[in-house]
């Protein structure tokens, strides 16, 4: 474990990716291995053959005017569309990028300081934060520096390069938890205890087909120990999440299987190790403040201009219907920000934008300028969020984006979120009215349908997952949303939120209310087996499990990553003069590197002693004398150091261990290349 931070952009990543793509096109690289390589740079296969979606990584959703121009020019030159797409994780995505164009797009984005590294794959995904962080009167601290530090600490980190599945983190600045920590793998909420700054930790939340609410893992972690606390949770995910069953490989299943108490004990043990290796900073990363009461117009989603805690400044929300931002709007917005001297723009989890630090006396002028770009403040009823659905996503079952344009939150301004499948990219489970797409049979015919979810809230401050309602044919979905809204508007008590009303009424109420829409008679099938705006009869065309599940690293590759993590821990312990612990980590590094060579030839023995490892490697690698001799010298060197820990000997030991790991990597690369060549020969496609 090191205390250094990594830049989100490293041009070597992009050069290596371009070389890998060339190797793929020449038939020299296993296509399955290439999938993992491109996912790690945010490049996903689209539903359309040969087309890719490319996702940027924007910690906390922060954007500069120059980056806006970078997105506009990138889409113009390398995408077959006239827009980019805002996501519910505060990212921006390109669609319809030809695979052969992806290296050029990657280099273009890097020139504009736009990162894509680990925006996909089984890594720490883009870290989300409060939409109003840095401006909200109720916050304990601006969480932005913590989002940035955590992002930079774990990018390219050996622990996070081959996790069992993706890992999502949110940061909130106060107990309101506007970043929805309840449904994240790890939710981090700024708090203060007896005047000391720190964070509350939530773990094991998640959405998808098996949504779960997070547990409170720690009520308080001191601010200085945030990074080792996050690392400890990641280590638990890496060690205990199921790598064989991908549908159960998120950390929420570990928490559910072990229970909150046992999971907490595992965390304490891991946290003790990561803390021991960590050198905390003395000064707080940001200035903590005494929060003041939030005004009434502050909500989980910005629905109108709000005053910042900085006197005379205002935040202006900008509505972007279904997250579609046109290239002309990107350019015009960048130009407006430059003219007005504004530097802070943020993508929100509602697929909208927020413009910060607007002088109050310039608000009307800037609002008018935005409206000329067809970028307006949110208005009542337009709080509708949608994933792409079948328009581009291989996992899409229904055309969610087509339905979204026919939905409204009505005069009550309800939040409506619609997904094209159960994977919850639009966060339907934590909306007033949520919907996810499915195919349901009626009288032997498949009908495009949506399951209703009602009264959800992702905040750990009293929130919960939505109540599951009935399935509604897609054509009738707008009627169902309207009926629910009208009943709430007519029957709710004074100041009763939709969530409160939905839970008071309960599931049976909604089943009865919507029975006429959920029931399908034989004579009605002709009108219901098609989606809105589509003359074709509906059929499910989702393609496999989708790349959102990532790819599993080969066992040998994963063991080498673990070896590198032990190397980093060893360096950190040595820097604190903890040479016994450093030697234990070198021990692990040696064994893991050796086991990776065995795993590459399908020998999965869990050897824990040097003698056994040396015998096993001699059995399989007798011809590799340099490899075996290097291991023997290293083992002797390690035994000598363990018998008499001497700080003067440690650098040579660490260098030798790293050289051994590098040699193991070289051997693995040779084995992978030989295996792919042999596979091509067997298939008759070796040119």
XYZ file of C-alpha atoms in Angstrom:
687
model
C 0.000 0.000 0.000
C 1.436 3.333 -1.032
C 0.377 6.839 -0.157
C 0.874 8.185 -3.696
C -1.884 9.119 -6.128
C -2.121 8.097 -9.765
C -3.187 10.422 -12.585
C -6.475 9.372 -14.126
C -4.867 9.746 -17.565
C -1.690 7.930 -18.544
C -0.789 8.015 -22.236
C 0.944 4.643 -21.910
C -2.501 3.082 -21.333
C -3.698 4.473 -24.649
C -0.596 3.412 -26.578
C -0.864 -0.100 -25.173
C -4.555 -0.246 -26.068
C -3.800 0.740 -29.660
C -1.166 -2.001 -29.863
C -3.614 -4.543 -28.447
C -6.244 -3.548 -31.026
C -3.717 -4.005 -33.816
C -2.803 -7.432 -32.424
C -6.487 -8.347 -32.322
C -6.989 -7.285 -35.935
C -3.926 -9.333 -36.956
C -5.238 -12.402 -35.156
C -2.433 -12.338 -32.578
C -4.572 -11.603 -29.507
C -7.309 -13.734 -27.977
C -10.597 -11.792 -28.511
C -11.755 -12.692 -25.003
C -8.655 -11.116 -23.480
C -9.194 -8.025 -25.614
C -12.689 -7.537 -24.170
C -11.216 -7.053 -20.709
C -8.588 -4.648 -22.065
C -11.094 -2.347 -23.773
C -13.611 -2.488 -20.909
C -10.861 -1.201 -18.638
C -10.802 1.927 -20.833
C -14.574 2.370 -20.796
C -15.151 0.852 -24.262
C -18.258 -1.348 -24.512
C -19.735 -3.277 -27.420
C -23.064 -1.884 -28.573
C -26.064 -3.806 -29.782
C -25.074 -2.828 -33.332
C -22.284 -4.976 -34.758
C -18.902 -3.224 -34.859
C -20.149 -0.201 -32.905
C -18.972 0.794 -29.434
C -20.115 2.928 -26.559
C -17.238 4.843 -24.982
C -17.654 6.146 -21.441
C -15.674 8.917 -19.798
C -14.855 8.924 -16.089
C -15.801 12.177 -14.350
C -15.339 11.918 -10.556
C -18.269 13.680 -8.925
C -19.511 14.678 -12.398
C -17.234 17.739 -12.597
C -16.737 19.378 -16.001
C -14.765 22.349 -17.314
C -15.514 24.464 -20.408
C -12.508 22.927 -22.172
C -13.781 19.415 -21.479
C -17.164 20.355 -22.958
C -15.370 21.288 -26.168
C -13.454 18.008 -26.013
C -16.698 16.049 -25.850
C -18.205 18.037 -28.721
C -15.195 17.577 -31.011
C -14.800 13.934 -30.019
C -18.385 13.126 -30.967
C -18.141 15.162 -34.159
C -15.018 13.380 -35.421
C -15.382 9.841 -34.053
C -19.074 9.173 -33.369
C -21.928 8.662 -35.809
C -24.312 10.776 -33.726
C -24.918 14.466 -33.035
C -25.008 14.118 -29.231
C -23.483 12.615 -26.116
C -25.349 10.924 -23.269
C -25.356 11.873 -19.577
C -25.596 8.874 -17.245
C -26.960 8.331 -13.747
C -23.386 7.921 -12.497
C -22.418 11.461 -13.481
C -20.535 10.200 -16.543
C -20.770 11.126 -20.211
C -20.950 8.471 -22.931
C -20.415 8.423 -26.678
C -22.449 6.030 -28.815
C -21.898 4.616 -32.289
C -18.108 4.768 -32.264
C -16.546 2.256 -34.668
C -14.078 -0.040 -32.896
C -11.222 1.025 -35.185
C -11.855 4.662 -34.204
C -11.606 4.073 -30.448
C -7.812 4.645 -30.159
C -8.113 8.035 -31.861
C -11.020 9.012 -29.621
C -9.071 7.956 -26.524
C -6.094 10.138 -27.466
C -8.390 13.026 -28.347
C -10.103 12.886 -24.955
C -6.789 12.707 -23.107
C -5.710 15.937 -24.826
C -8.738 17.596 -23.226
C -8.059 16.066 -19.791
C -10.949 13.608 -20.105
C -10.238 10.199 -18.588
C -11.789 6.845 -19.473
C -9.532 4.536 -17.463
C -11.647 2.151 -15.355
C -14.934 3.681 -16.438
C -15.861 0.060 -17.154
C -14.846 -3.453 -16.216
C -14.481 -5.079 -12.815
C -12.914 -2.021 -11.223
C -13.825 0.934 -9.016
C -16.269 2.752 -11.277
C -16.847 6.488 -11.437
C -17.318 7.801 -7.898
C -20.479 9.839 -7.514
C -21.161 12.677 -5.102
C -23.787 15.139 -3.928
C -24.977 17.352 -6.767
C -24.528 20.402 -4.510
C -21.223 19.533 -2.859
C -19.238 22.652 -2.143
C -22.326 24.853 -2.175
C -24.922 23.252 0.121
C -25.509 25.119 3.420
C -26.145 21.803 5.186
C -22.883 20.073 4.289
C -20.170 19.244 6.786
C -17.525 19.499 4.115
C -17.128 19.791 0.361
C -16.640 16.129 -0.507
C -15.078 16.926 -3.904
C -11.412 16.627 -2.745
C -12.207 13.247 -1.158
C -13.884 12.004 -4.337
C -10.848 13.062 -6.362
C -8.317 11.573 -3.958
C -10.140 8.245 -3.735
C -10.459 8.099 -7.521
C -6.761 8.762 -8.020
C -5.654 6.420 -5.267
C -7.450 3.360 -6.630
C -7.008 3.837 -10.385
C -4.450 1.257 -11.645
C -4.198 -0.025 -8.072
C -3.269 -3.751 -8.169
C -6.118 -4.565 -5.785
C -8.755 -3.100 -8.123
C -7.677 -4.321 -11.566
C -9.459 -7.686 -11.445
C -12.193 -7.470 -8.833
C -14.915 -10.150 -8.889
C -17.296 -7.492 -10.258
C -17.561 -3.717 -10.483
C -17.514 -1.633 -7.308
C -19.538 1.580 -6.918
C -18.809 4.269 -4.322
C -20.804 7.370 -3.420
C -19.843 10.365 -1.272
C -22.313 12.603 0.572
C -21.518 15.783 2.480
C -24.116 15.441 5.223
C -26.592 13.034 6.826
C -29.179 13.698 4.110
C -27.040 11.394 1.945
C -28.108 12.896 -1.377
C -25.661 10.577 -3.190
C -27.762 7.511 -2.270
C -25.293 5.536 -0.162
C -28.069 3.063 0.698
C -27.751 1.410 -2.734
C -23.985 1.501 -3.258
C -21.302 -1.097 -2.680
C -19.783 1.540 -0.401
C -21.490 4.720 0.744
C -19.355 7.389 2.413
C -21.176 10.100 4.380
C -19.328 13.056 5.909
C -20.052 13.557 9.593
C -18.495 14.981 12.755
C -18.125 13.289 16.114
C -17.288 15.368 19.161
C -15.883 18.016 16.839
C -13.649 15.546 14.975
C -14.187 15.285 11.194
C -14.810 11.882 9.679
C -17.108 9.628 7.726
C -19.922 7.152 8.260
C -19.516 4.016 6.125
C -22.309 1.996 4.522
C -21.588 -1.270 2.717
C -23.369 -3.908 0.675
C -26.049 -1.907 -1.094
C -26.919 -2.376 -4.728
C -29.652 -2.449 -7.356
C -30.006 -4.781 -10.347
C -32.167 -7.908 -10.365
C -31.508 -8.517 -6.644
C -31.630 -5.055 -5.028
C -30.377 -4.780 -1.448
C -30.034 -2.016 1.103
C -26.617 -1.298 2.606
C -25.755 -1.912 6.255
C -24.023 0.612 8.474
C -20.471 -0.709 8.577
C -18.903 1.972 10.743
C -20.677 4.885 12.402
C -17.467 6.908 12.364
C -14.067 6.649 10.686
C -11.627 9.540 11.266
C -11.031 11.679 8.207
C -7.335 10.731 8.091
C -8.172 6.999 7.818
C -10.676 7.170 4.979
C -8.393 5.642 2.334
C -7.395 2.550 4.352
C -11.076 2.077 5.293
C -12.090 2.087 1.625
C -9.205 -0.240 0.819
C -10.300 -2.657 3.536
C -13.796 -2.947 2.022
C -12.307 -3.445 -1.441
C -10.057 -6.174 -0.042
C -13.113 -7.962 1.378
C -14.822 -7.772 -2.012
C -11.693 -9.143 -3.666
C -11.334 -12.018 -1.181
C -14.909 -13.104 -0.525
C -17.149 -12.195 -3.463
C -18.112 -15.123 -5.689
C -15.911 -15.247 -8.804
C -17.653 -18.265 -10.310
C -21.280 -17.097 -10.316
C -21.237 -13.663 -11.905
C -24.815 -12.919 -10.918
C -23.762 -13.261 -7.259
C -20.366 -11.610 -7.430
C -21.207 -8.198 -5.949
C -20.238 -7.440 -2.363
C -23.910 -7.159 -1.352
C -24.119 -10.958 -1.496
C -21.130 -11.292 0.850
C -22.872 -9.025 3.358
C -26.141 -10.944 2.967
C -24.493 -14.381 3.311
C -22.260 -13.565 6.260
C -24.581 -11.176 8.064
C -23.827 -7.699 9.313
C -22.006 -8.809 12.477
C -19.622 -11.271 10.805
C -18.970 -8.904 7.908
C -18.139 -6.188 10.425
C -15.579 -8.460 12.101
C -13.952 -9.232 8.752
C -13.787 -5.517 8.040
C -12.173 -4.770 11.407
C -9.449 -7.326 10.715
C -8.744 -6.015 7.228
C -8.935 -2.392 8.367
C -6.310 -3.100 11.018
C -3.931 -4.331 8.314
C -4.513 -1.479 5.850
C -4.312 1.135 8.602
C -1.061 -0.339 9.858
C 0.509 0.137 6.424
C -0.912 3.610 5.838
C 0.719 6.929 6.685
C -2.138 9.407 7.241
C -1.835 13.086 6.470
C -1.826 15.406 9.450
C -4.017 18.199 8.089
C -7.616 17.712 6.896
C -7.926 17.450 3.145
C -10.670 20.090 3.049
C -12.114 22.745 5.340
C -14.855 21.366 7.567
C -17.680 23.679 8.593
C -20.604 23.896 10.944
C -23.611 23.190 8.717
C -26.617 25.489 8.729
C -30.223 24.389 8.131
C -31.024 23.693 4.489
C -33.637 25.941 2.860
C -36.930 24.299 1.933
C -36.095 24.296 -1.779
C -33.106 21.978 -1.324
C -34.031 18.465 -2.419
C -32.380 15.254 -3.565
C -32.627 16.559 -7.119
C -32.209 20.203 -8.024
C -35.493 21.486 -9.394
C -34.758 25.227 -9.451
C -32.047 27.810 -8.697
C -30.741 27.661 -5.118
C -28.487 29.917 -3.078
C -25.022 28.632 -2.212
C -23.568 28.961 1.257
C -21.126 31.388 -0.373
C -22.907 34.721 -0.134
C -24.217 36.175 -3.382
C -23.718 33.005 -5.466
C -26.328 30.691 -6.954
C -26.479 27.162 -8.411
C -28.584 26.857 -11.562
C -29.860 23.395 -12.586
C -30.150 22.700 -16.318
C -32.625 20.158 -17.656
C -31.256 17.753 -20.290
C -34.146 15.566 -21.507
C -33.203 11.893 -21.027
C -29.538 12.933 -20.810
C -29.178 13.727 -24.525
C -26.824 16.693 -24.931
C -26.349 17.995 -28.475
C -22.931 18.970 -29.819
C -24.046 22.518 -30.512
C -25.242 22.782 -26.908
C -21.863 21.571 -25.634
C -20.054 24.239 -27.617
C -22.485 27.028 -26.743
C -22.386 26.100 -23.061
C -18.578 26.123 -23.054
C -18.610 29.540 -24.740
C -21.110 30.942 -22.223
C -19.073 29.698 -19.258
C -15.902 31.230 -20.681
C -17.551 34.607 -21.317
C -19.069 34.689 -17.827
C -15.942 33.459 -16.053
C -17.703 30.327 -14.761
C -15.528 27.263 -14.208
C -17.729 24.771 -12.357
C -20.280 22.597 -14.178
C -21.459 19.274 -12.880
C -23.364 16.309 -14.291
C -25.979 14.985 -11.860
C -27.366 11.513 -11.205
C -30.641 12.668 -12.782
C -29.008 13.080 -16.221
C -29.056 16.852 -15.819
C -26.409 19.554 -15.322
C -25.727 22.126 -12.594
C -23.924 25.410 -13.163
C -22.169 26.739 -10.045
C -20.981 30.066 -8.658
C -23.333 32.271 -10.653
C -23.487 35.821 -9.225
C -27.086 36.431 -8.190
C -27.288 39.564 -10.339
C -26.277 37.538 -13.447
C -28.770 34.694 -12.930
C -31.512 36.106 -15.190
C -29.038 36.888 -17.973
C -27.449 33.412 -17.874
C -30.834 31.687 -17.696
C -31.955 33.579 -20.807
C -28.730 32.694 -22.626
C -29.209 29.002 -21.816
C -32.783 29.052 -23.038
C -31.559 30.251 -26.436
C -29.567 26.998 -26.561
C -32.741 25.082 -25.652
C -31.199 24.378 -22.238
C -33.785 25.340 -19.654
C -34.231 24.949 -15.900
C -36.283 21.897 -14.900
C -40.026 22.376 -14.986
C -42.804 20.563 -13.183
C -43.337 17.062 -14.542
C -40.087 16.627 -16.503
C -38.260 14.671 -13.815
C -38.006 11.570 -16.043
C -34.807 9.507 -16.241
C -34.206 6.741 -18.778
C -31.489 4.303 -19.802
C -30.836 3.754 -23.548
C -32.756 0.452 -23.552
C -32.851 -1.374 -26.868
C -31.612 1.669 -28.777
C -27.978 0.664 -28.107
C -27.622 -1.639 -25.074
C -27.066 -5.381 -25.675
C -28.919 -6.086 -22.426
C -31.982 -4.022 -23.344
C -35.312 -5.834 -23.454
C -37.678 -2.923 -24.014
C -37.434 0.468 -25.711
C -37.292 2.471 -22.481
C -36.187 5.696 -24.153
C -39.221 5.635 -26.466
C -41.582 5.179 -23.519
C -39.813 7.886 -21.492
C -40.882 10.584 -23.913
C -44.521 9.709 -23.126
C -44.154 9.842 -19.342
C -44.577 12.760 -16.955
C -44.291 13.391 -13.235
C -47.352 15.633 -13.526
C -48.253 18.626 -11.393
C -46.864 16.824 -8.333
C -43.447 16.728 -10.053
C -42.888 13.076 -9.247
C -39.586 11.408 -10.106
C -40.058 8.743 -12.781
C -37.212 6.408 -13.737
C -37.449 3.787 -16.458
C -35.103 0.886 -17.247
C -35.073 -1.319 -20.327
C -34.186 -4.362 -18.205
C -33.678 -5.346 -14.554
C -30.127 -4.000 -14.341
C -31.350 -0.663 -12.951
C -29.068 1.735 -14.841
C -31.805 4.369 -14.474
C -32.205 3.558 -10.739
C -35.895 2.641 -10.903
C -35.812 1.117 -7.396
C -35.151 4.509 -5.773
C -37.689 6.631 -7.601
C -41.225 7.797 -6.815
C -42.392 5.732 -9.776
C -39.879 3.295 -11.219
C -40.269 0.872 -14.102
C -38.110 -1.888 -15.537
C -38.683 -3.677 -18.824
C -39.422 -7.352 -19.348
C -41.265 -9.695 -21.679
C -44.371 -11.316 -20.195
C -46.547 -13.982 -21.791
C -50.296 -13.543 -22.044
C -52.340 -16.242 -23.805
C -49.182 -17.642 -25.385
C -47.981 -14.306 -26.770
C -45.016 -12.263 -25.523
C -46.055 -8.762 -24.466
C -43.496 -5.969 -23.829
C -44.155 -4.944 -20.235
C -42.879 -2.930 -17.304
C -42.798 -3.865 -13.630
C -43.718 -0.959 -11.382
C -41.650 0.063 -8.348
C -43.192 2.648 -6.043
C -41.948 5.013 -3.340
C -38.213 4.256 -3.418
C -35.505 6.481 -1.910
C -31.751 5.775 -2.017
C -30.782 7.926 0.962
C -29.517 6.149 4.072
C -31.350 8.852 6.030
C -34.656 6.955 6.227
C -34.776 5.734 2.623
C -35.624 2.275 1.303
C -36.191 0.356 -1.922
C -39.461 0.836 -3.749
C -42.538 -1.356 -3.298
C -42.932 -3.824 -6.168
C -46.152 -3.255 -8.068
C -47.868 -5.121 -10.924
C -46.617 -5.702 -14.477
C -48.138 -3.359 -17.040
C -48.057 -3.823 -20.850
C -45.712 -1.220 -22.350
C -48.425 0.474 -24.395
C -50.427 1.074 -21.220
C -47.510 2.278 -19.115
C -48.134 6.023 -19.609
C -51.746 5.499 -18.496
C -50.567 3.648 -15.380
C -48.142 6.429 -14.418
C -50.838 9.053 -14.939
C -53.385 7.118 -12.871
C -50.955 6.695 -9.964
C -50.070 10.380 -10.061
C -53.718 11.463 -10.109
C -54.614 9.261 -7.137
C -51.684 10.601 -5.144
C -52.569 14.181 -6.026
C -56.195 13.648 -5.000
C -55.858 11.395 -1.950
C -52.605 12.258 -0.180
C -52.620 14.079 3.120
C -51.236 17.575 3.543
C -47.441 17.626 3.160
C -47.396 13.851 2.649
C -44.649 12.831 0.224
C -45.308 10.312 -2.524
C -43.116 7.818 -0.709
C -45.101 8.204 2.511
C -48.385 7.905 0.647
C -47.267 4.821 -1.315
C -46.190 3.022 1.851
C -49.365 3.977 3.665
C -51.484 2.549 0.864
C -49.346 -0.586 0.338
C -48.873 -3.128 -2.447
C -52.432 -4.478 -2.488
C -53.802 -0.978 -3.110
C -51.722 -0.581 -6.277
C -52.542 -4.090 -7.501
C -56.233 -3.209 -7.272
C -55.818 0.300 -8.662
C -54.032 -0.963 -11.777
C -55.855 -4.255 -12.303
C -57.670 -3.020 -15.409
C -54.319 -2.114 -16.987
C -52.368 -5.184 -15.891
C -55.045 -7.667 -17.016
C -54.817 -8.703 -20.676
C -57.687 -10.332 -22.548
C -57.230 -12.456 -25.689
C -58.879 -9.854 -27.890
C -56.493 -7.146 -26.679
C -53.277 -8.922 -27.671
C -53.147 -7.422 -31.158
C -52.714 -3.943 -29.656
C -50.261 -4.963 -26.925
C -47.618 -7.141 -28.627
C -45.899 -4.061 -30.089
C -43.987 -1.256 -28.437
C -44.703 2.435 -28.864
C -43.775 3.587 -32.355
C -42.781 0.085 -33.542
C -44.819 -1.866 -36.081
C -42.943 -5.108 -35.418
C -44.216 -7.800 -33.076
C -42.191 -7.716 -29.852
C -39.536 -10.310 -29.116
C -36.771 -10.406 -26.535
C -33.405 -9.834 -28.182
C -31.159 -9.160 -25.197
C -27.731 -10.522 -26.072
C -26.306 -12.630 -23.244
C -25.423 -11.231 -19.834
C -23.962 -8.031 -21.236
C -20.582 -6.429 -20.732
C -21.756 -4.491 -17.678
C -20.838 -7.736 -15.865
C -17.241 -7.302 -17.003
C -14.869 -10.176 -17.747
C -13.114 -12.420 -15.284
C -9.326 -12.267 -15.213
C -7.592 -15.572 -15.790
C -6.547 -17.165 -12.457
C -2.867 -16.715 -13.295
C -3.325 -13.020 -14.070
C -5.288 -12.476 -10.872
C -2.571 -14.128 -8.756
C 0.031 -11.792 -10.256
C -2.112 -8.767 -9.407
C -2.319 -10.059 -5.839
C 1.459 -10.394 -5.819
C 1.830 -6.758 -6.866
C -0.561 -5.690 -4.118
C 1.596 -7.516 -1.556
C 4.612 -5.706 -3.001
C 2.923 -2.331 -2.445
C 2.012 -3.271 1.130
C 5.560 -4.402 1.757
C 6.930 -1.047 0.604
C 4.472 0.790 2.839
C 5.375 -1.280 5.915
C 9.088 -0.807 5.278
C 8.603 2.961 5.042
C 7.241 2.824 8.601
C 10.140 0.585 9.771
C 7.775 -2.385 10.201
C 10.142 -4.923 8.696
C 8.490 -8.032 10.104
C 5.246 -7.088 8.357
C 7.182 -6.109 5.221
C 8.830 -9.563 5.151
C 5.423 -11.257 5.469
C 4.232 -9.326 2.413
C 7.324 -10.305 0.419
C 6.590 -13.901 1.436
C 3.107 -13.536 -0.047
C 4.474 -11.871 -3.180
C 6.895 -14.742 -3.846
C 4.267 -17.432 -3.325
C 1.587 -15.669 -5.373
C 3.968 -15.052 -8.282
C 4.973 -18.720 -8.288
C 1.375 -19.910 -8.018
C 0.497 -17.776 -11.045
C 2.937 -19.856 -13.122
C 1.301 -23.044 -11.877
C -2.199 -21.697 -12.540
C -1.182 -20.925 -16.134
C -0.767 -24.666 -16.715
C -3.944 -25.608 -14.823
C -2.193 -26.514 -11.559
C -4.306 -24.809 -8.894
C -2.567 -26.082 -5.769
C -2.662 -23.532 -2.932
C 0.984 -23.896 -1.909
C 2.034 -21.916 1.159
C 5.684 -22.945 1.623
C 8.736 -22.124 -0.462
C 10.010 -25.726 -0.648
C 6.700 -27.011 -1.993
C 6.546 -24.179 -4.527
C 10.082 -24.841 -5.754
C 9.385 -28.568 -6.204
C 6.155 -27.875 -8.110
C 7.831 -25.404 -10.450
C 10.743 -27.797 -11.090
C 8.161 -30.398 -12.080
C 6.597 -28.179 -14.762
C 9.355 -25.713 -15.685
C 12.506 -27.842 -15.603
C 13.837 -26.177 -18.748
C 13.474 -22.661 -17.303
C 16.742 -22.656 -15.370
C 16.909 -18.854 -15.007
C 13.434 -18.866 -13.491
C 14.200 -21.652 -11.033
C 17.634 -20.323 -10.068
C 16.172 -16.868 -9.477
C 13.498 -18.318 -7.204
C 16.040 -20.309 -5.195
C 18.247 -17.250 -4.622
C 15.225 -15.158 -3.667
C 13.941 -17.754 -1.179
C 17.349 -17.951 0.478
C 17.546 -14.159 0.592
C 14.081 -13.984 2.179
C 14.943 -16.624 4.825
C 18.096 -14.715 5.738
C 16.131 -11.478 6.127
C 13.394 -13.156 8.185
C 15.964 -14.668 10.559
C 17.651 -11.308 11.053
C 15.529 -8.344 9.821
C 17.967 -5.650 8.766
C 16.715 -2.448 7.176
C 19.865 -2.282 5.057
C 19.026 -5.640 3.472
C 15.379 -4.832 2.730
C 15.840 -2.764 -0.487
C 17.785 -5.591 -2.126
C 15.137 -8.126 -1.038
C 12.293 -5.994 -2.373
C 14.124 -5.437 -5.658
C 14.731 -9.162 -6.071
C 11.095 -9.968 -5.288
C 9.876 -7.444 -7.847
C 12.275 -8.860 -10.437
C 10.884 -12.347 -9.734
C 7.311 -11.098 -10.194
C 8.312 -9.385 -13.456
C 9.926 -12.618 -14.663
C 6.733 -14.514 -13.834
C 4.762 -11.953 -15.863
C 7.088 -12.444 -18.829
C 6.573 -16.200 -18.662
C 2.817 -15.761 -18.447
C 2.770 -13.507 -21.510
C 4.679 -16.175 -23.437
C 2.254 -18.896 -22.296
C -0.796 -16.815 -23.268
C 0.635 -16.062 -26.712
C 1.517 -19.709 -27.332
C -1.942 -20.850 -26.234
C -3.637 -18.402 -28.594
C -1.439 -19.481 -31.510
C -2.296 -23.120 -30.840
C -6.002 -22.281 -30.685
C -5.787 -20.540 -34.073
C -4.072 -23.581 -35.582
C -6.807 -25.888 -34.270
C -9.518 -23.653 -35.658
C -7.800 -23.311 -39.029
C -7.685 -19.503 -38.872
C -3.954 -18.958 -38.414
C -3.577 -17.236 -41.785
